[in-house]
Coordinates of C-alpha atoms and ligand atoms in Angstrom, one line a residue:
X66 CA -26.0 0.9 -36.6
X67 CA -23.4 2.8 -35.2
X68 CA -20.7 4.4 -37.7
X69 CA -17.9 6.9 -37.4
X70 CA -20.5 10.0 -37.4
X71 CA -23.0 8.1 -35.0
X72 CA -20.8 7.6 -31.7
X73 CA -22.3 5.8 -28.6
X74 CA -23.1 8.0 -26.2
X75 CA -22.8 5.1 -23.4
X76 CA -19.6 3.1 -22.9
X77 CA -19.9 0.0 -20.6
X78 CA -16.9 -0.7 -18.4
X79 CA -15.4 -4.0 -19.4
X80 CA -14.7 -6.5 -16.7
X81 CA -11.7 -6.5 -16.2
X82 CA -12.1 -2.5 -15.0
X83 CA -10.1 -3.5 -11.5
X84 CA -7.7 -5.5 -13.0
X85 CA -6.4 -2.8 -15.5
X86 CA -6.7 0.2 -13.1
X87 CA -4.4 -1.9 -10.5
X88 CA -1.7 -2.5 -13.1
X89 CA -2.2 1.4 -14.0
X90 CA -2.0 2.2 -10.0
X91 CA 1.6 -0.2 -9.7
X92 CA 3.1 1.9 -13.3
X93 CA 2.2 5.4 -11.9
X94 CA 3.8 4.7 -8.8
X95 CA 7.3 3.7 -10.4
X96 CA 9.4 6.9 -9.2
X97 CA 6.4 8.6 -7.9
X98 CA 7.3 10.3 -4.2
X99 CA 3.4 8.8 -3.3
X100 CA 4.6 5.4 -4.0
X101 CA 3.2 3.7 -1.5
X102 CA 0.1 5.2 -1.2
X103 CA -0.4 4.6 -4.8
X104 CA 0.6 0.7 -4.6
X105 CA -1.7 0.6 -1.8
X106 CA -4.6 1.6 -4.2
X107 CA -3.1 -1.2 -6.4
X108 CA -3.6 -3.3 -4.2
X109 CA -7.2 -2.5 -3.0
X110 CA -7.9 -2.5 -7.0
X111 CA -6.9 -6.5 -6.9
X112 CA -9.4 -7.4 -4.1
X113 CA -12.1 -5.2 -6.1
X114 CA -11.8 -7.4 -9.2
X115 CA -11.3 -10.6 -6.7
X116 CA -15.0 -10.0 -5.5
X117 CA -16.3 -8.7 -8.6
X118 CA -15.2 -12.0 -10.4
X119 CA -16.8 -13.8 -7.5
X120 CA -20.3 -11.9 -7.7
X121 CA -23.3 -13.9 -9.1
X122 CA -24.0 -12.6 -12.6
X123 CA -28.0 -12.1 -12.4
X124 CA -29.9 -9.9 -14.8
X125 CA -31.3 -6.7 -13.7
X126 CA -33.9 -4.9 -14.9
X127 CA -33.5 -1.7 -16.1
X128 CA -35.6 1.6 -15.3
X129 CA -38.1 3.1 -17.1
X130 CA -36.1 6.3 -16.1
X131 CA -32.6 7.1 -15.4
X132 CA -30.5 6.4 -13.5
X133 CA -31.4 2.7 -14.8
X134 CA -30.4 0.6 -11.8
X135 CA -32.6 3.0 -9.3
X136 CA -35.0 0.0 -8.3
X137 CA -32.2 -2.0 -7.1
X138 CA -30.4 0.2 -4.4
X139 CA -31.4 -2.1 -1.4
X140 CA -30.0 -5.3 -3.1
X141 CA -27.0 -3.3 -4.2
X142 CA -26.5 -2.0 -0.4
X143 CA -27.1 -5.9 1.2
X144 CA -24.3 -7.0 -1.8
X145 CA -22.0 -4.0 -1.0
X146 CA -21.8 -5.2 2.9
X147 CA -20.6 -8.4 2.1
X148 CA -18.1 -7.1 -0.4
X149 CA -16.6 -4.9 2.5
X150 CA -16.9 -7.7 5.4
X151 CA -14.5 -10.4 2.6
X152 CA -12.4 -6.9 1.8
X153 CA -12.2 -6.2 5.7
X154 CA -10.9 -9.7 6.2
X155 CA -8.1 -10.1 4.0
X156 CA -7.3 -6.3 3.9
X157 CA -4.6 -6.6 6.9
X158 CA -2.5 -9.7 5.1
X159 CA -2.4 -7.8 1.9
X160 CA -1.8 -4.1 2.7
X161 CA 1.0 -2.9 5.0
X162 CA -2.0 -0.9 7.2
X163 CA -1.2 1.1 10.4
X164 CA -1.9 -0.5 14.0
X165 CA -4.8 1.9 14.6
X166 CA -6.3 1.5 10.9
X167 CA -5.5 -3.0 11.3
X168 CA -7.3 -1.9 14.5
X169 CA -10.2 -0.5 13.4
X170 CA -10.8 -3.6 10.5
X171 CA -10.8 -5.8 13.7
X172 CA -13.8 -4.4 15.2
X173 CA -16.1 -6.1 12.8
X174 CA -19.0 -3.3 12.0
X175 CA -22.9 -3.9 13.0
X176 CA -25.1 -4.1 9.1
X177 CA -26.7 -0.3 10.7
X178 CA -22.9 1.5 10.7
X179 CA -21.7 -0.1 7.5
X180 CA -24.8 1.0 6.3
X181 CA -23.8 4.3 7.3
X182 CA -20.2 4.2 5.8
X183 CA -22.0 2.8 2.3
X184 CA -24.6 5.6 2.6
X185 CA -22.5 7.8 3.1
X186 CA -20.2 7.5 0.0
X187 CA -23.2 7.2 -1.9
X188 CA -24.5 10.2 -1.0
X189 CA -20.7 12.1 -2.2
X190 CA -20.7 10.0 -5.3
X191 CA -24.0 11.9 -6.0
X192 CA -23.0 15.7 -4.5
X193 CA -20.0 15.8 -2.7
X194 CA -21.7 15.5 0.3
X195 CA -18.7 15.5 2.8
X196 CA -17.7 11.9 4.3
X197 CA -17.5 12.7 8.2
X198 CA -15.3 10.0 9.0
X199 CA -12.8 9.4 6.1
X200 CA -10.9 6.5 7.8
X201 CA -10.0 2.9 6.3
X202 CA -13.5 1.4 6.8
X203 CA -15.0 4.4 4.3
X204 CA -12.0 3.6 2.0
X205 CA -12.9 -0.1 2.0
X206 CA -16.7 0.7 1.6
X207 CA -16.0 3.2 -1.0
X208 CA -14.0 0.4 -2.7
X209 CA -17.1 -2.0 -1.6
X210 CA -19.3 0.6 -3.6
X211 CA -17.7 0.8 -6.8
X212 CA -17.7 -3.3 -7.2
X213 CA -21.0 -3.8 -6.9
X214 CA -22.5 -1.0 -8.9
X215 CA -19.8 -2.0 -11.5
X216 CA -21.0 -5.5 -11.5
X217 CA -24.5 -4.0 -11.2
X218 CA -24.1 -2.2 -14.7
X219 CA -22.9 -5.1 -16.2
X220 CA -26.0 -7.0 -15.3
X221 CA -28.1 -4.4 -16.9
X222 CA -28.6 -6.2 -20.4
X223 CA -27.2 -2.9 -22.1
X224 CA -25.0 -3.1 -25.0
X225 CA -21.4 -2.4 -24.5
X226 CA -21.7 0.6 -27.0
X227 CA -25.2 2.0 -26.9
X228 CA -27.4 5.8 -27.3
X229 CA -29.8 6.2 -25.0
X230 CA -30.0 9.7 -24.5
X231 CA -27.5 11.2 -21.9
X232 CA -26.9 14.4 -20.0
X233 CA -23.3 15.9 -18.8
X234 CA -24.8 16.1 -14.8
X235 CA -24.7 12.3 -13.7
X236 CA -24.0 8.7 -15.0
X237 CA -27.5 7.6 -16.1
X238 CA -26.4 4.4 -15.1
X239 CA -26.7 5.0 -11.1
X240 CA -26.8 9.0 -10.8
X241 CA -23.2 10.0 -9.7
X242 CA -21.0 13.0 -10.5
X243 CA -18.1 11.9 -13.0
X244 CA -14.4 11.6 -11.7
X245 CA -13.5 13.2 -14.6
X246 CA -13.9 12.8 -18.6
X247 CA -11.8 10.6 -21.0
X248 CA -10.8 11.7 -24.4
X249 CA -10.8 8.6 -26.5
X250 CA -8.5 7.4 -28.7
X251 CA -8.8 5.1 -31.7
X252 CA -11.8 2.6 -32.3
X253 CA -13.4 5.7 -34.6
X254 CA -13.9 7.2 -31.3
X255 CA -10.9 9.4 -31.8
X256 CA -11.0 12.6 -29.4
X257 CA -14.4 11.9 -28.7
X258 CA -15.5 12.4 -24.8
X259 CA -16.5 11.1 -22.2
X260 CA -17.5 11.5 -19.0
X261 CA -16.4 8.5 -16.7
X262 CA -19.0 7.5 -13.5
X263 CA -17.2 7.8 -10.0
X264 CA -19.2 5.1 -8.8
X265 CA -20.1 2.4 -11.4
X266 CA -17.2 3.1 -13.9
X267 CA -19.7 3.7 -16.9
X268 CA -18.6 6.2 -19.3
X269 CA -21.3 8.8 -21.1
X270 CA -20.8 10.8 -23.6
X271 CA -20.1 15.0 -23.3
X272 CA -19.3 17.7 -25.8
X273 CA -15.7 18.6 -25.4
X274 CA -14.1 22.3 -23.9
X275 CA -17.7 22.4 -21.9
X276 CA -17.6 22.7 -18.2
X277 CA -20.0 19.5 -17.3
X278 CA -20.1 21.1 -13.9
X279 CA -22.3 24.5 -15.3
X280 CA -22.7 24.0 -19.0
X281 CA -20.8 26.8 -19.8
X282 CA -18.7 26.9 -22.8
X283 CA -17.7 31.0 -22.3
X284 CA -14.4 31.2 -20.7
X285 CA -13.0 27.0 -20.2
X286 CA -8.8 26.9 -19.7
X287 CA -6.6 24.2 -19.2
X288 CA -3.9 23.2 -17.1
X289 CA -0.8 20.8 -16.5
X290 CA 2.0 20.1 -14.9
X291 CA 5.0 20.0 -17.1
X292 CA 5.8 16.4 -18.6
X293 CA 2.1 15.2 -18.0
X294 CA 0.1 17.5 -19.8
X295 CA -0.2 15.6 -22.6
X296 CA -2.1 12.9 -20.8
X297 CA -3.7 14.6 -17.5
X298 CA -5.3 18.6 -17.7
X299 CA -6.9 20.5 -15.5
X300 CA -10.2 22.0 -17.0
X301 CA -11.3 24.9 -15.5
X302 CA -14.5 27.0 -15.9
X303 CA -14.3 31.3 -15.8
X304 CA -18.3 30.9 -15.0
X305 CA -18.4 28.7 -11.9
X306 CA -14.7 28.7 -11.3
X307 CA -15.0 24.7 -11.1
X308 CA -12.9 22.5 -12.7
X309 CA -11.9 19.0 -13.5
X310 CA -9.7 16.5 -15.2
X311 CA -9.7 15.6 -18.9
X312 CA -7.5 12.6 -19.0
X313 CA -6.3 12.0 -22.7
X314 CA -5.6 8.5 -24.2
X315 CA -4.1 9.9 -27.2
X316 CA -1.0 10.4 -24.7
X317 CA -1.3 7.5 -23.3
X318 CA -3.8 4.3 -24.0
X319 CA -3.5 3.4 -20.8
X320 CA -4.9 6.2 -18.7
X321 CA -7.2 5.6 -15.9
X322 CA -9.3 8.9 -14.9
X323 CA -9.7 7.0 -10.9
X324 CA -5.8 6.4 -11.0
X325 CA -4.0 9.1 -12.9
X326 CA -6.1 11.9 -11.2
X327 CA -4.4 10.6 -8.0
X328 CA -1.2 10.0 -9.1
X329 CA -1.8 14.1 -10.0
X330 CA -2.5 15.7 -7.0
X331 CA 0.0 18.4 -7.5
X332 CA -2.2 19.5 -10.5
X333 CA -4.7 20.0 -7.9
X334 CA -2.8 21.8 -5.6
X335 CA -1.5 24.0 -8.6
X336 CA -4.9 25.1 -9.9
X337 CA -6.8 25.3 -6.0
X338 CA -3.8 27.8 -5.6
X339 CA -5.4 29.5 -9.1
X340 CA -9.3 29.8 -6.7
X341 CA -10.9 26.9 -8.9
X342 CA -12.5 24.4 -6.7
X343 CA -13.0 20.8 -7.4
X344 CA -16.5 20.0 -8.5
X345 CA -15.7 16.1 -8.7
X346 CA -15.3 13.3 -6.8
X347 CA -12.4 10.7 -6.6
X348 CA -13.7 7.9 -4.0
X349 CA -10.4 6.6 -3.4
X350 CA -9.6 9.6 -1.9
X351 CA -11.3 12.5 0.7
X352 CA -10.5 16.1 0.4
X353 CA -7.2 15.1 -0.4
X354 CA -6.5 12.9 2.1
X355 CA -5.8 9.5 2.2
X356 CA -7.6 7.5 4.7
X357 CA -6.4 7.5 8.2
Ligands
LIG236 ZN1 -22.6 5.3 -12.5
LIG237 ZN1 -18.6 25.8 -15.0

């Protein structure tokens, strides 16, 4: 049984993930000069829980080993490209896109390039592996991505709070980096931490002021931008002069590692300027670039 000394070490995402994240995306972009950009994000975070909801809810089987939904990566692919072809289709009434991105949704993809596009974001969910073509149809797949492994955790029979044994270097749900780790708040979870899955959403557990990216704990700082630092930081590590973000809901509840770390770009900007380079991915985002 799980008590205030036990904690989980592996947090489900509920499933409602999309819908909270796109009410999170619409509040940080109140006053924010990437306003747009960030409503945009809102937006794409509607049609995620849209096709999420609409997903058949089938039980998978976990893995013997980790990560537990490895058996099920050419189902998960055939699911992701028809997430992306109903995304694709409504994506020009519901987001103010460019002529040459509304263009490019037009041109319906062959199964081999969305393949590609899918492939490759899983590939940077797992090592940064860069994405060649960081244009609306990776955006869209990346989106396509994260609502099917979501849905595909969900499926796994897991409890919502459970211990199977977890390590700081990928989600032992599907294998991805983190986007960044959460420290929790209430729910005798208090300033306990998590790392949150760039992929599937599924939060493991880590020690806290220990760089996930080397397992140092020797010379870890932090950094924020004034007025946020409370709820966003920049962790950085001496040793591999990495860093992330620790996103803290004991300054706000609300926080949402995928949408607060973009809504805080200047943080990144302010610590790349410090030589720490970013050892996570965000796969709403490329290099920081939106998609063109
Ligand atoms: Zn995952
Ligand atoms: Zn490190």
């Amino acid at each position: 049984m799980l008590s205030q000394i036990t904690q989980p070490t592996l947090l489900l995402p509920a499933g409602t993930l999309f819908e909270s994240r796109s009410a999170r995306f619409r509040h940080l972009a109140k006053s924010h000069s990437l306003a747009p950009w960030l409503t945009l994000l809102g937006t794409l975070c509607d049609l995620q829980q849209e096709q999420a909801d609409a997903l058949a809810r089938t039980p998978l089987t976990a893995s013997e080993d980790f990560p537990l939904l490895t058996a099920h990566t050419s189902s998960l692919m055939a699911s992701a490209r028809s997430v992306y072809r109903a995304m694709a289709a409504s994506a020009a009434q519901r987001f103010g896109l460019s002529e040459a991105q509304a263009a490019l949704l037009q041109t319906p993809l062959s199964d081999a390039a969305l393949d590609e596009r899918l492939q490759a974001i899983l590939l940077h969910a797992r090592d940064m592996t860069p994405i060649e073509d960081w244009d609306i149809t990776a955006l869209l797949a990346a989106a396509a991505a994260q609502t099917v492994w979501h849905h595909a955790v969900r499926q796994l029979g897991l409890a919502a709070e459970s211990e199977p044994p977890v390590t700081p270097e990928a989600c032992p749900c599907c294998g991805s980096l983190p986007v960044g780790s959460i420290i929790m708040a209430g729910d005798g979870k208090a300033g306990v931490r998590y790392l949150e899955c760039s992929l599937c959403a599924t939060r493991w557990h880590a020690v806290r002021a220990h760089c996930s990216l080397c397992d140092s704990d020797k010379t870890i700082d932090y950094l924020g931008l004034e007025g946020h630092n409370k709820v966003v930081q920049a962790e950085t590590c001496g040793d591999c002069h990495g860093y992330q973000k620790v996103f803290l809901q004991t300054g706000d509840i609300r926080v949402d590692p995928v949408a607060d770390d973009l809504a805080t770009l200047a943080l990144d900007v302010l610590v790349g300027e410090r030589d720490y380079a970013r050892g996570v991915p965000n796969l709403l985002m490329h290099e920081g670039t939106p998609a063109a």
